[in-house]
mmCIF file of C-alpha atoms and ligand atoms in Angstrom:
data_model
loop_
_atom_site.group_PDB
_atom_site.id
_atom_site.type_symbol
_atom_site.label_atom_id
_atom_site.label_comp_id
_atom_site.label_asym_id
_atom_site.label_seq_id
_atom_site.Cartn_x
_atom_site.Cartn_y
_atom_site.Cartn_z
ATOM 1 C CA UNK C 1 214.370 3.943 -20.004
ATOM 2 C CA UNK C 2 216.321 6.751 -21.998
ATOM 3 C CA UNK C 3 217.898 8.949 -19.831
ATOM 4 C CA UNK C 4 215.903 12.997 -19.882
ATOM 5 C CA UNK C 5 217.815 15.428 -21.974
ATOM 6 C CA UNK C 6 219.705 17.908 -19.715
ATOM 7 C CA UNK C 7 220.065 21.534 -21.225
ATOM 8 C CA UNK C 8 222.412 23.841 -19.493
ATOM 9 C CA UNK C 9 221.719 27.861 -19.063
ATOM 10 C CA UNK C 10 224.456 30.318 -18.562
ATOM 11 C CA UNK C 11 225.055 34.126 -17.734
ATOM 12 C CA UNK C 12 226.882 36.630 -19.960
ATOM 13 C CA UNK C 13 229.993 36.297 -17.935
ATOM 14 C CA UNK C 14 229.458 32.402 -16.952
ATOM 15 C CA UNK C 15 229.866 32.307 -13.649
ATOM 16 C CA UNK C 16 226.134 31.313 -12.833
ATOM 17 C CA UNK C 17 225.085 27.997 -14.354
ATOM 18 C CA UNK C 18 221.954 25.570 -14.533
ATOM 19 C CA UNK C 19 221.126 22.879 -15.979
ATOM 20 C CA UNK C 20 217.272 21.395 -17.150
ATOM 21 C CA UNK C 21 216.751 17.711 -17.095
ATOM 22 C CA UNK C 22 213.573 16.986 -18.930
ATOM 23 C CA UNK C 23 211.612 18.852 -21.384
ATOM 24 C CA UNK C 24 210.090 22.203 -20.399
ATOM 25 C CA UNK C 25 206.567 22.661 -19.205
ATOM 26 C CA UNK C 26 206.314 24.694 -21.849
ATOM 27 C CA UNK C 27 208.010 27.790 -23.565
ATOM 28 C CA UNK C 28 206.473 30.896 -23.909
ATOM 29 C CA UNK C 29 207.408 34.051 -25.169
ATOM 30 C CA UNK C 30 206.127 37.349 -23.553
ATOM 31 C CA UNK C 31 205.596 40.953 -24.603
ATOM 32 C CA UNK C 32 204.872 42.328 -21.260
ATOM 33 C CA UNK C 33 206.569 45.635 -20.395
ATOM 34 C CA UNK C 34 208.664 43.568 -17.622
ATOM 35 C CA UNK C 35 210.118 41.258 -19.873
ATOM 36 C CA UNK C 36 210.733 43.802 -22.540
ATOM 37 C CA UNK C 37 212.665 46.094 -19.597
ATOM 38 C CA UNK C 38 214.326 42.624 -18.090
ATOM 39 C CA UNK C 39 215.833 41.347 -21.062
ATOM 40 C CA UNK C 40 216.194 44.524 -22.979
ATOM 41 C CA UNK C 41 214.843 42.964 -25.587
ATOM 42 C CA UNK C 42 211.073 43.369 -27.558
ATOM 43 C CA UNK C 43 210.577 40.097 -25.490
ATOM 44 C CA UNK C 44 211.247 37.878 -23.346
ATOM 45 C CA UNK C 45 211.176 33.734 -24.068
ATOM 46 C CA UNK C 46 210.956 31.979 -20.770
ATOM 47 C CA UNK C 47 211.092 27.985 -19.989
ATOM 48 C CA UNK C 48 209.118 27.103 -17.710
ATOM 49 C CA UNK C 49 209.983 23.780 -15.669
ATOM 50 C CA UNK C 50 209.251 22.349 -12.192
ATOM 51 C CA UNK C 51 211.665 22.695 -9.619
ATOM 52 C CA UNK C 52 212.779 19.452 -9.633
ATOM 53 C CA UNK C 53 214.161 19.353 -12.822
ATOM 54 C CA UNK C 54 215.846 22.577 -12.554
ATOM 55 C CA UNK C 55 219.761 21.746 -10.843
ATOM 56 C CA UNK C 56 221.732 24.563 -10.113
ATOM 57 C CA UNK C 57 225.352 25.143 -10.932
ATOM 58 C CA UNK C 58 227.540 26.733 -8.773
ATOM 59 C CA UNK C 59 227.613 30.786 -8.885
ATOM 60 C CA UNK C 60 226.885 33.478 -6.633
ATOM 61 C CA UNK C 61 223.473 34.961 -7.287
ATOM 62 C CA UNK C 62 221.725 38.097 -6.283
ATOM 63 C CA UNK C 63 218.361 38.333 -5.546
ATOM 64 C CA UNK C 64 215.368 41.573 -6.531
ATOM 65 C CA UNK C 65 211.837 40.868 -5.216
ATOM 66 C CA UNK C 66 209.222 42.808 -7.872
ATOM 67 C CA UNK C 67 207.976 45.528 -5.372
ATOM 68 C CA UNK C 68 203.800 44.002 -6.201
ATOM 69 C CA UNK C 69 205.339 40.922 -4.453
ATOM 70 C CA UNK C 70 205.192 38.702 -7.080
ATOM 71 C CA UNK C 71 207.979 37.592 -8.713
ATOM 72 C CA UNK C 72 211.584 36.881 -7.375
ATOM 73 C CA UNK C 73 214.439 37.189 -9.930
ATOM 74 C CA UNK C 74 217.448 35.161 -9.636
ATOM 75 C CA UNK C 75 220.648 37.403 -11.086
ATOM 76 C CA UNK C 76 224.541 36.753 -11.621
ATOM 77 C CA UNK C 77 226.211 38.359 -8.681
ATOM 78 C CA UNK C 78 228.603 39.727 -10.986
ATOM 79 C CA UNK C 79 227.145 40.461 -14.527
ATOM 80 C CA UNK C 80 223.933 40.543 -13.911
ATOM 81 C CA UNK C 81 222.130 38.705 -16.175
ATOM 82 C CA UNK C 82 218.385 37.405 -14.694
ATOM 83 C CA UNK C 83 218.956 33.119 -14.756
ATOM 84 C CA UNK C 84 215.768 32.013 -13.529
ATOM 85 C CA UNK C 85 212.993 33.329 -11.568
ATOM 86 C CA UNK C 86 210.253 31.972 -9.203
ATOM 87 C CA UNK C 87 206.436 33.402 -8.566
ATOM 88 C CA UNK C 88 206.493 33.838 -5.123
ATOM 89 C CA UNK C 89 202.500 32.697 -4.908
ATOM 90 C CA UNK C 90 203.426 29.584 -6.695
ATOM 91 C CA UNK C 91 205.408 26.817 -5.754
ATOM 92 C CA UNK C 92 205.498 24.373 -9.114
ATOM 93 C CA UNK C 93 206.898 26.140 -11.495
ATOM 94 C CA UNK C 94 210.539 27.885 -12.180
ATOM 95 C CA UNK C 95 210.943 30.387 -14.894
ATOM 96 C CA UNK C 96 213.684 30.215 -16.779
ATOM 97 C CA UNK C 97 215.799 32.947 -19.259
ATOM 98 C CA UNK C 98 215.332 31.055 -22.728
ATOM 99 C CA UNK C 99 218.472 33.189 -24.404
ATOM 100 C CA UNK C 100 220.820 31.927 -21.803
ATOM 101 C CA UNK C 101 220.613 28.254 -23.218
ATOM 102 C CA UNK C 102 222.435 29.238 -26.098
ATOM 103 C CA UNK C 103 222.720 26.409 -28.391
ATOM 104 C CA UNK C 104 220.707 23.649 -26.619
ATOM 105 C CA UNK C 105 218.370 22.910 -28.979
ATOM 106 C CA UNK C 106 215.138 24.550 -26.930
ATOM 107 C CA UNK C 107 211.416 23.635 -28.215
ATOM 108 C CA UNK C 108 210.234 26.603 -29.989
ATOM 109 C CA UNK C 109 207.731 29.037 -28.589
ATOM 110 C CA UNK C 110 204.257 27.688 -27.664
ATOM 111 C CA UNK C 111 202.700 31.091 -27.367
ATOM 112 C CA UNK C 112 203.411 34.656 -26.605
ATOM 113 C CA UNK C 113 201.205 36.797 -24.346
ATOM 114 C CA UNK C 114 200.883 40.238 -23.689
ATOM 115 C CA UNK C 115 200.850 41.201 -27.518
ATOM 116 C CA UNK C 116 199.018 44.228 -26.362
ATOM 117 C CA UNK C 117 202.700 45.656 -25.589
ATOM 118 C CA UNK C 118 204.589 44.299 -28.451
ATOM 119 C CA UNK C 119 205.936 46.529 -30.736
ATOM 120 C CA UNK C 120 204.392 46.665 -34.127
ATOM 121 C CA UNK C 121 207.543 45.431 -35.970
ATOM 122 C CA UNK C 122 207.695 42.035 -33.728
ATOM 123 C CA UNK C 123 206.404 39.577 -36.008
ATOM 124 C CA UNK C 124 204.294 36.312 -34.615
ATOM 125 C CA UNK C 125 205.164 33.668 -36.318
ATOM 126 C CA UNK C 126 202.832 31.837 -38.344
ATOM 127 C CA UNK C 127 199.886 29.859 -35.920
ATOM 128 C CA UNK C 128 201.741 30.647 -33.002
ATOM 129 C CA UNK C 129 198.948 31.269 -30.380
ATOM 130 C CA UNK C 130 198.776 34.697 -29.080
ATOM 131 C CA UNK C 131 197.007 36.401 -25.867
ATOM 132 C CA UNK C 132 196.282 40.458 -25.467
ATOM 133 C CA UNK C 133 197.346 39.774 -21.722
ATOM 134 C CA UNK C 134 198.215 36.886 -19.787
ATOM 135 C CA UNK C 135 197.242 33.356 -20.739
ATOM 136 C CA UNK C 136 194.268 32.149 -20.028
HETATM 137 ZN ZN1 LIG T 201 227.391 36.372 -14.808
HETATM 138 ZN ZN1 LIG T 202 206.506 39.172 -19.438
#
C-alpha cells in the first residue's frame, strides 16, 4: 500500500505548523461574510479533513470561540493567522486555512457557497458548483 500524501500548513510567521495525511474531505471555497472578514480576503478556501488525519506541529496557538457558539478558531499565538478551526456541534470534521498550504499541490475547489455575499467581481470558475447559502 502507497503511503497517503502528507501536505503541511503554515502561519505567516511559521511558528504554527500542521500537516494533512490523506486527501481532503473535500475543498470548498466560501463567500460568507466570516470568511471574507477572517481571511481578509473576497473568500475563504477551506480543507476540510477528519481529525485523524490532521497532525499538529508544534506552535503556540490562541484560541476565539464565535460568540453564536459555533465555531472555534485555532490562531498563531504570535501572528495571528487562523490554522484550522473546529465546529463545536460537530466532532468529524476539521477545517482547515487552504492559503496556508502554500505550494502543496491542494485539489482545487469543489464548490463555493454563500455566493449571495460574493462580490460581483469574484469570478466562479467554469462548472464549479455554487450555493446562495450553505451547502445543502
Ligand atoms: Zn504565526
Ligand atoms: Zn464562510
Amino acid at each position: 500500500m502507497q503511503d497517503p500524501v502528507m501536505r503541511q500548513a503554515a502561519c505567516v510567521c511559521g511558528q504554527l505548523r500542521l500537516s494533512l495525511k490523506g486527501e481532503p474531505l473535500y475543498v470548498s471555497s466560501c463567500c460568507c461574510t466570516r470568511c471574507q472578514r477572517r481571511t481578509g480576503g473576497f473568500f475563504g478556501v477551506t480543507v476540510y479533513a477528519r481529525p485523524d488525519q490532521v497532525v499538529a506541529g508544534s506552535g503556540r496557538t490562541q484560541t476565539f470561540h464565535l460568540p453564536d457558539g459555533s465555531t472555534t478558531f485555532h490562531r498563531c499565538a504570535d501572528c495571528g493567522t487562523n490554522l484550522w478551526w473546529v465546529p463545536d456541534d460537530v466532532d468529524d470534521v476539521i477545517g482547515l486555512a487552504g492559503g496556508c498550504f502554500v505550494g502543496q499541490d491542494l485539489p482545487a475547489p469543489q464548490r463555493m457557497v454563500w455566493v449571495e455575499h460574493k462580490h460581483p467581481f469574484v469570478q466562479v470558475p467554469t462548472g464549479l458548483p455554487t450555493f446562495d447559502g450553505p451547502p445543502d
